[in-house]
mmCIF file of C-alpha atoms in Angstrom:
data_model
loop_
_atom_site.group_PDB
_atom_site.id
_atom_site.type_symbol
_atom_site.label_atom_id
_atom_site.label_comp_id
_atom_site.label_asym_id
_atom_site.label_seq_id
_atom_site.Cartn_x
_atom_site.Cartn_y
_atom_site.Cartn_z
ATOM 1 C CA MET A 1 96.154 89.333 34.309
ATOM 2 C CA PHE A 2 95.409 91.527 37.254
ATOM 3 C CA GLY A 3 94.768 91.234 40.974
ATOM 4 C CA PHE A 4 94.783 92.921 44.331
ATOM 5 C CA GLY A 5 96.336 92.157 47.684
ATOM 6 C CA ASP A 6 98.704 89.240 48.321
ATOM 7 C CA LYS A 7 98.315 86.246 46.038
ATOM 8 C CA LYS A 8 96.181 83.850 48.059
ATOM 9 C CA ILE A 9 93.130 82.535 46.237
ATOM 10 C CA ILE A 10 93.130 82.752 42.454
ATOM 11 C CA PHE A 11 89.980 83.208 40.382
ATOM 12 C CA ALA A 12 90.336 82.507 36.671
ATOM 13 C CA THR A 13 87.834 83.557 34.039
ATOM 14 C CA HIS A 14 88.112 84.481 30.370
ATOM 15 C CA SER A 15 89.810 87.622 29.116
ATOM 16 C CA ASN A 16 88.600 90.378 26.806
ATOM 17 C CA ARG A 17 84.867 91.161 26.588
ATOM 18 C CA PHE A 18 82.886 90.252 29.708
ATOM 19 C CA HIS A 19 79.279 89.166 30.092
ATOM 20 C CA THR A 20 76.658 89.094 32.820
ATOM 21 C CA ASP A 21 77.342 85.490 33.831
ATOM 22 C CA ASP A 22 81.083 85.838 34.475
ATOM 23 C CA VAL A 23 80.555 89.217 36.167
ATOM 24 C CA PHE A 24 77.971 87.852 38.596
ATOM 25 C CA ALA A 25 79.850 84.588 39.122
ATOM 26 C CA THR A 26 82.817 86.701 40.223
ATOM 27 C CA ALA A 27 80.582 88.742 42.525
ATOM 28 C CA VAL A 28 79.157 85.607 44.174
ATOM 29 C CA LEU A 29 82.598 84.150 44.821
ATOM 30 C CA MET A 30 83.941 87.433 46.180
ATOM 31 C CA LEU A 31 81.005 87.735 48.578
ATOM 32 C CA PHE A 32 81.363 84.114 49.633
ATOM 33 C CA LEU A 33 85.112 84.472 50.232
ATOM 34 C CA LYS A 34 84.852 87.983 51.639
ATOM 35 C CA ASP A 35 87.573 87.558 54.269
ATOM 36 C CA GLU A 36 90.120 86.052 51.883
ATOM 37 C CA GLU A 37 92.820 87.684 49.788
ATOM 38 C CA ILE A 38 91.862 87.172 46.152
ATOM 39 C CA GLU A 39 93.589 87.560 42.808
ATOM 40 C CA ILE A 40 91.396 87.678 39.711
ATOM 41 C CA VAL A 41 93.010 86.447 36.514
ATOM 42 C CA ARG A 42 91.281 87.074 33.197
ATOM 43 C CA THR A 43 93.006 84.805 30.714
ATOM 44 C CA ARG A 44 92.720 81.931 28.273
ATOM 45 C CA ASP A 45 96.165 80.560 29.101
ATOM 46 C CA GLU A 46 95.542 76.888 29.890
ATOM 47 C CA GLU A 47 98.442 76.571 32.320
ATOM 48 C CA ILE A 48 97.276 79.529 34.387
ATOM 49 C CA ILE A 49 93.712 78.206 34.319
ATOM 50 C CA LYS A 50 94.832 74.770 35.537
ATOM 51 C CA SER A 51 96.592 76.270 38.556
ATOM 52 C CA ALA A 52 93.715 78.538 39.661
ATOM 53 C CA ASP A 53 91.627 77.789 42.745
ATOM 54 C CA TYR A 54 88.307 78.771 41.132
ATOM 55 C CA VAL A 55 87.705 78.643 37.380
ATOM 56 C CA TYR A 56 84.474 79.795 35.739
ATOM 57 C CA ASP A 57 83.199 80.547 32.237
ATOM 58 C CA VAL A 58 86.442 79.212 30.800
ATOM 59 C CA GLY A 59 88.437 75.983 30.891
ATOM 60 C CA GLY A 60 85.922 73.551 29.423
ATOM 61 C CA ILE A 61 85.232 71.707 32.693
ATOM 62 C CA TYR A 62 82.305 71.559 35.082
ATOM 63 C CA ASP A 63 83.176 69.828 38.348
ATOM 64 C CA GLU A 64 81.981 71.653 41.438
ATOM 65 C CA SER A 65 84.125 69.446 43.691
ATOM 66 C CA LEU A 66 87.141 70.975 41.928
ATOM 67 C CA ASN A 67 85.581 74.451 41.748
ATOM 68 C CA ARG A 68 85.425 74.317 37.962
ATOM 69 C CA PHE A 69 82.346 76.050 36.585
ATOM 70 C CA ASP A 70 82.384 76.222 32.799
ATOM 71 C CA HIS A 71 79.401 75.508 30.556
ATOM 72 C CA HIS A 72 80.890 75.905 27.083
ATOM 73 C CA GLN A 73 82.073 72.302 26.733
ATOM 74 C CA GLU A 74 80.240 69.801 24.539
ATOM 75 C CA GLY A 75 76.942 68.902 26.213
ATOM 76 C CA GLY A 76 77.017 71.990 28.435
ATOM 77 C CA ALA A 77 76.763 71.710 32.216
ATOM 78 C CA GLY A 78 73.210 70.545 32.709
ATOM 79 C CA ALA A 79 69.890 72.303 33.065
ATOM 80 C CA ARG A 80 67.190 72.932 35.639
ATOM 81 C CA LYS A 81 63.935 70.981 35.710
ATOM 82 C CA ASN A 82 62.282 73.829 33.801
ATOM 83 C CA GLY A 83 64.776 73.408 30.974
ATOM 84 C CA ILE A 84 66.876 76.527 31.584
ATOM 85 C CA PRO A 85 70.539 75.489 31.220
ATOM 86 C CA TYR A 86 73.238 76.671 33.574
ATOM 87 C CA SER A 87 75.796 79.330 32.804
ATOM 88 C CA SER A 88 78.792 80.009 35.031
ATOM 89 C CA PHE A 89 76.651 82.249 37.265
ATOM 90 C CA GLY A 90 74.088 79.515 37.837
ATOM 91 C CA LEU A 91 76.720 76.848 38.449
ATOM 92 C CA VAL A 92 78.494 78.967 41.055
ATOM 93 C CA TRP A 93 75.149 79.910 42.613
ATOM 94 C CA LYS A 94 74.062 76.268 42.780
ATOM 95 C CA LYS A 95 77.086 75.429 44.926
ATOM 96 C CA PHE A 96 77.434 78.564 47.052
ATOM 97 C CA GLY A 97 74.025 80.267 46.969
ATOM 98 C CA LYS A 98 72.519 78.517 49.987
ATOM 99 C CA GLU A 99 75.439 79.297 52.277
ATOM 100 C CA LEU A 100 75.744 82.846 50.985
ATOM 101 C CA CYS A 101 72.023 83.511 51.531
ATOM 102 C CA GLY A 102 71.651 81.616 54.797
ATOM 103 C CA SER A 103 68.847 79.352 53.559
ATOM 104 C CA GLN A 104 67.822 77.279 50.573
ATOM 105 C CA GLU A 105 64.526 79.190 50.387
ATOM 106 C CA VAL A 106 66.265 82.520 49.818
ATOM 107 C CA ALA A 107 68.762 80.983 47.387
ATOM 108 C CA ASP A 108 65.949 79.390 45.364
ATOM 109 C CA PHE A 109 63.970 82.638 45.345
ATOM 110 C CA LEU A 110 66.921 84.569 43.933
ATOM 111 C CA ASP A 111 67.702 81.802 41.470
ATOM 112 C CA LYS A 112 64.238 82.380 40.011
ATOM 113 C CA LYS A 113 64.403 86.166 40.296
ATOM 114 C CA ILE A 114 67.914 86.807 38.969
ATOM 115 C CA VAL A 115 70.078 83.807 38.154
ATOM 116 C CA GLN A 116 67.830 81.911 35.760
ATOM 117 C CA PHE A 117 67.309 84.932 33.530
ATOM 118 C CA VAL A 118 71.058 85.526 33.259
ATOM 119 C CA ASP A 119 71.670 81.838 32.550
ATOM 120 C CA ALA A 120 68.945 81.733 29.905
ATOM 121 C CA MET A 121 70.211 84.826 28.090
ATOM 122 C CA ASP A 122 73.809 83.602 28.165
ATOM 123 C CA ASN A 123 72.676 80.330 26.596
ATOM 124 C CA GLY A 124 70.668 82.072 23.890
ATOM 125 C CA ILE A 125 67.231 81.361 25.346
ATOM 126 C CA LYS A 126 64.583 84.085 25.416
ATOM 127 C CA THR A 127 62.361 84.172 28.480
ATOM 128 C CA PHE A 128 60.322 87.246 27.578
ATOM 129 C CA LYS A 129 58.458 88.758 24.645
ATOM 130 C CA GLU A 130 60.470 90.944 22.290
ATOM 131 C CA ASP A 131 59.864 94.691 22.411
ATOM 132 C CA ASP A 132 58.694 96.509 19.319
ATOM 133 C CA ASP A 133 60.946 98.815 17.327
ATOM 134 C CA GLU A 134 59.794 101.901 19.226
ATOM 135 C CA THR A 135 60.405 100.780 22.809
ATOM 136 C CA LYS A 136 63.105 98.625 24.347
ATOM 137 C CA THR A 137 63.373 97.107 27.809
ATOM 138 C CA TYR A 138 66.712 97.893 29.459
ATOM 139 C CA LEU A 139 67.984 94.590 30.820
ATOM 140 C CA PHE A 140 70.618 93.394 33.270
ATOM 141 C CA ILE A 141 72.765 92.394 30.320
ATOM 142 C CA ASP A 142 72.550 95.922 28.930
ATOM 143 C CA ALA A 143 73.817 97.424 32.186
ATOM 144 C CA VAL A 144 76.761 95.026 32.235
ATOM 145 C CA ASP A 145 77.546 95.529 28.564
ATOM 146 C CA ALA A 146 77.602 99.304 29.074
ATOM 147 C CA PHE A 147 80.845 98.807 31.021
ATOM 148 C CA ASN A 148 82.610 97.027 28.161
ATOM 149 C CA PRO A 149 84.974 99.358 26.282
ATOM 150 C CA PHE A 150 83.253 100.750 23.197
ATOM 151 C CA TRP A 151 84.786 102.286 20.106
ATOM 152 C CA PRO A 152 86.815 104.504 20.140
ATOM 153 C CA GLU A 153 87.657 103.989 23.831
ATOM 154 C CA GLU A 154 90.875 102.414 25.032
ATOM 155 C CA GLU A 155 90.253 98.690 25.554
ATOM 156 C CA LYS A 156 90.726 98.511 29.320
ATOM 157 C CA PHE A 157 88.613 95.386 29.743
ATOM 158 C CA ASP A 158 90.102 94.311 33.073
ATOM 159 C CA GLU A 159 89.638 97.724 34.660
ATOM 160 C CA ARG A 160 86.038 97.949 33.497
ATOM 161 C CA PHE A 161 85.419 94.382 34.638
ATOM 162 C CA LEU A 162 86.313 95.246 38.232
ATOM 163 C CA GLU A 163 84.024 98.274 38.123
ATOM 164 C CA ILE A 164 80.967 96.271 37.064
ATOM 165 C CA VAL A 165 81.785 93.445 39.494
ATOM 166 C CA GLU A 166 81.535 95.921 42.375
ATOM 167 C CA PHE A 167 78.142 96.982 41.033
ATOM 168 C CA ALA A 168 77.063 93.329 40.798
ATOM 169 C CA LYS A 169 78.185 92.692 44.374
ATOM 170 C CA ARG A 170 76.001 95.516 45.673
ATOM 171 C CA ILE A 171 73.009 94.247 43.710
ATOM 172 C CA LEU A 172 73.440 90.757 45.163
ATOM 173 C CA GLN A 173 73.942 92.068 48.690
ATOM 174 C CA ARG A 174 70.744 94.116 48.489
ATOM 175 C CA GLU A 175 68.732 91.355 46.853
ATOM 176 C CA ILE A 176 69.855 88.823 49.459
ATOM 177 C CA GLU A 177 68.925 91.190 52.281
ATOM 178 C CA ARG A 178 65.550 91.964 50.717
ATOM 179 C CA ALA A 179 64.823 88.282 50.111
ATOM 180 C CA LYS A 180 65.602 87.458 53.744
ATOM 181 C CA ASN A 181 63.245 90.218 54.879
ATOM 182 C CA LEU A 182 60.596 88.919 52.490
ATOM 183 C CA GLU A 183 60.757 85.478 54.100
ATOM 184 C CA GLU A 184 60.196 87.078 57.508
ATOM 185 C CA ALA A 185 57.338 89.180 56.144
ATOM 186 C CA LYS A 186 55.527 86.093 54.860
ATOM 187 C CA SER A 187 54.976 84.762 58.375
ATOM 188 C CA ILE A 188 53.954 88.187 59.714
ATOM 189 C CA LEU A 189 51.458 88.741 56.904
ATOM 190 C CA LYS A 190 50.022 85.257 57.322
ATOM 191 C CA LYS A 191 49.361 86.031 60.982
ATOM 192 C CA ILE A 192 47.680 89.334 60.061
ATOM 193 C CA TYR A 193 45.590 87.565 57.414
ATOM 194 C CA ASP A 194 44.566 84.805 59.831
ATOM 195 C CA GLU A 195 43.525 87.331 62.479
ATOM 196 C CA THR A 196 41.505 89.561 60.110
ATOM 197 C CA ASP A 197 37.752 88.926 60.271
ATOM 198 C CA ASP A 198 36.793 90.374 56.888
ATOM 199 C CA LYS A 199 39.654 89.123 54.763
ATOM 200 C CA ARG A 200 38.556 91.188 51.761
ATOM 201 C CA ILE A 201 40.189 94.233 53.386
ATOM 202 C CA ILE A 202 43.558 93.733 55.077
ATOM 203 C CA TYR A 203 44.940 96.520 57.271
ATOM 204 C CA LEU A 204 48.718 96.873 57.674
ATOM 205 C CA ASP A 205 50.283 99.181 60.229
ATOM 206 C CA LYS A 206 53.764 98.899 58.687
ATOM 207 C CA ASN A 207 55.204 99.004 55.184
ATOM 208 C CA TYR A 208 55.326 95.242 54.701
ATOM 209 C CA PRO A 209 56.088 93.884 51.195
ATOM 210 C CA TRP A 210 52.580 92.516 50.806
ATOM 211 C CA GLU A 211 51.985 92.711 47.050
ATOM 212 C CA ASN A 212 53.188 89.232 46.094
ATOM 213 C CA ILE A 213 52.204 87.577 49.369
ATOM 214 C CA LEU A 214 48.626 88.565 50.160
ATOM 215 C CA ASN A 215 47.632 87.884 46.554
ATOM 216 C CA LYS A 216 48.279 84.201 47.218
ATOM 217 C CA TYR A 217 45.126 84.178 49.360
ATOM 218 C CA PRO A 218 41.754 84.170 47.579
ATOM 219 C CA GLU A 219 39.830 86.774 49.594
ATOM 220 C CA PRO A 220 41.880 90.024 49.766
ATOM 221 C CA VAL A 221 40.594 92.729 47.432
ATOM 222 C CA PHE A 222 42.039 95.851 49.063
ATOM 223 C CA VAL A 223 44.988 96.488 51.359
ATOM 224 C CA VAL A 224 44.771 99.514 53.650
ATOM 225 C CA LYS A 225 48.221 100.634 54.682
ATOM 226 C CA SER A 226 49.452 103.270 57.107
ATOM 227 C CA ARG A 227 51.880 105.497 55.204
ATOM 228 C CA GLY A 228 53.451 107.228 58.194
ATOM 229 C CA GLU A 229 52.881 110.565 56.445
ATOM 230 C CA GLY A 230 49.625 111.499 58.136
ATOM 231 C CA MET A 231 47.702 109.366 55.691
ATOM 232 C CA CYS A 232 46.551 105.837 54.851
ATOM 233 C CA SER A 233 46.489 104.392 51.359
ATOM 234 C CA VAL A 234 44.028 101.890 49.945
ATOM 235 C CA ASN A 235 45.637 99.605 47.381
ATOM 236 C CA THR A 236 44.028 97.159 44.992
ATOM 237 C CA VAL A 237 45.271 93.553 45.040
ATOM 238 C CA ARG A 238 46.638 92.084 41.796
ATOM 239 C CA ASP A 239 46.904 88.359 41.153
ATOM 240 C CA ASN A 240 49.952 89.047 38.998
ATOM 241 C CA ILE A 241 52.090 91.901 40.301
ATOM 242 C CA TYR A 242 53.658 92.331 36.856
ATOM 243 C CA SER A 243 50.320 93.260 35.322
ATOM 244 C CA PHE A 244 47.950 96.131 36.055
ATOM 245 C CA GLU A 245 44.890 93.916 36.362
ATOM 246 C CA SER A 246 43.399 94.263 39.843
ATOM 247 C CA ARG A 247 40.885 91.986 41.498
ATOM 248 C CA LYS A 248 38.650 95.034 41.823
ATOM 249 C CA LEU A 249 39.114 98.697 40.937
ATOM 250 C CA PHE A 250 37.672 101.740 42.667
ATOM 251 C CA PRO A 251 34.471 103.295 41.218
ATOM 252 C CA GLU A 252 34.914 105.129 37.908
ATOM 253 C CA SER A 253 33.455 108.293 39.443
ATOM 254 C CA TRP A 254 36.496 108.531 41.750
ATOM 255 C CA ALA A 255 39.077 108.618 38.946
ATOM 256 C CA GLY A 256 41.462 111.559 39.241
ATOM 257 C CA LYS A 257 39.444 113.203 42.017
ATOM 258 C CA SER A 258 41.066 114.735 45.087
ATOM 259 C CA GLY A 259 40.338 116.805 48.163
ATOM 260 C CA LYS A 260 36.834 118.217 48.551
ATOM 261 C CA GLU A 261 35.690 116.841 45.207
ATOM 262 C CA LEU A 262 36.524 113.264 46.229
ATOM 263 C CA ALA A 263 35.123 113.852 49.713
ATOM 264 C CA ASP A 264 31.820 115.065 48.242
ATOM 265 C CA ILE A 265 31.546 112.026 45.956
ATOM 266 C CA THR A 266 32.426 109.453 48.617
ATOM 267 C CA GLY A 267 31.119 111.084 51.761
ATOM 268 C CA VAL A 268 34.527 110.476 53.358
ATOM 269 C CA GLU A 269 35.530 113.870 54.738
ATOM 270 C CA ASP A 270 39.260 113.214 54.934
ATOM 271 C CA ALA A 271 39.596 111.568 51.515
ATOM 272 C CA ILE A 272 42.755 112.807 49.774
ATOM 273 C CA PHE A 273 42.870 111.472 46.215
ATOM 274 C CA CYS A 274 42.154 108.591 43.854
ATOM 275 C CA HIS A 275 44.463 107.666 40.979
ATOM 276 C CA ASN A 276 43.174 108.058 37.437
ATOM 277 C CA LYS A 277 43.736 104.341 36.869
ATOM 278 C CA LEU A 278 41.701 103.472 39.984
ATOM 279 C CA PHE A 279 44.276 101.216 41.670
ATOM 280 C CA ILE A 280 45.110 103.397 44.684
ATOM 281 C CA CYS A 281 43.378 106.034 46.775
ATOM 282 C CA SER A 282 44.034 107.564 50.168
ATOM 283 C CA ALA A 283 42.625 109.313 53.210
ATOM 284 C CA LYS A 284 44.091 111.153 56.170
ATOM 285 C CA SER A 285 43.051 108.482 58.681
ATOM 286 C CA LYS A 286 42.737 104.728 59.020
ATOM 287 C CA ASP A 287 39.005 105.118 59.517
ATOM 288 C CA GLY A 288 38.672 107.174 56.339
ATOM 289 C CA ALA A 289 40.722 104.689 54.330
ATOM 290 C CA MET A 290 38.699 101.749 55.636
ATOM 291 C CA ARG A 291 35.490 103.563 54.674
ATOM 292 C CA LEU A 292 36.795 104.101 51.137
ATOM 293 C CA ALA A 293 37.613 100.400 50.875
ATOM 294 C CA ARG A 294 34.166 99.360 52.088
ATOM 295 C CA LEU A 295 32.489 101.812 49.702
ATOM 296 C CA ALA A 296 34.469 100.322 46.829
ATOM 297 C CA LEU A 297 33.175 96.896 47.829
ATOM 298 C CA GLY A 298 29.664 98.262 47.464
ATOM 299 C CA GLU A 299 28.844 98.490 51.148
#
């Protein structure tokens, strides 16, 4: 058992080794109850669990009206429409996510981006293709597990738990802020799209998060963006931002070229460079960047 401050609101979760779901469930509750004095109790003592204000990932009960958020009981604690069952993180998020984020849209976005993956992994469901033996993807669960005491370290589980919870809180705070900004950007980018005559080339004067917004429209092929560094970049649009397949690449003859060599090939005097993989190039001016984009369209 451990805590901080005066005993006011008691969180109870299981003791010993911690996992991503109980870590992030703790982080959500701490952010939600940010102005309250909290004591965190990591235990399996049934009497202590019964008396706690919030119980998650332990206790064998799911009843959000009583702030009980376990999923280990027979039958679990339900699943989403897509079949992904809830873990303690998802159950806590389902109740408090909207208020914590300020809108259901942001809460739903982060449920898809973060929460569902954690819930799936905690319930033994794979949502991605396995790596081969040579390369491994470093996952959320790996970062959390790195904080668990490991042989031959002293088993200070509670101390390590608090350390990773602080990390989880910062991740959630940043992701919530970014998701809110993304919602605002959607309306701004829609206005820019609507007001652009040739929608194949979209010009942005600020560093908007356009990648997974403008690709929802059928026409955009290139996005010209002011970089604020005395240059403009031309970026290819990808239907799936997690792949490297662009709607259209730059000409093969531009690959890896820069400076005078690229300028001679394109006829754009202030051309700066083109990536070897042909998904981004740049020029020193908006006019130069727009010319590169039009050339790539075959104009």
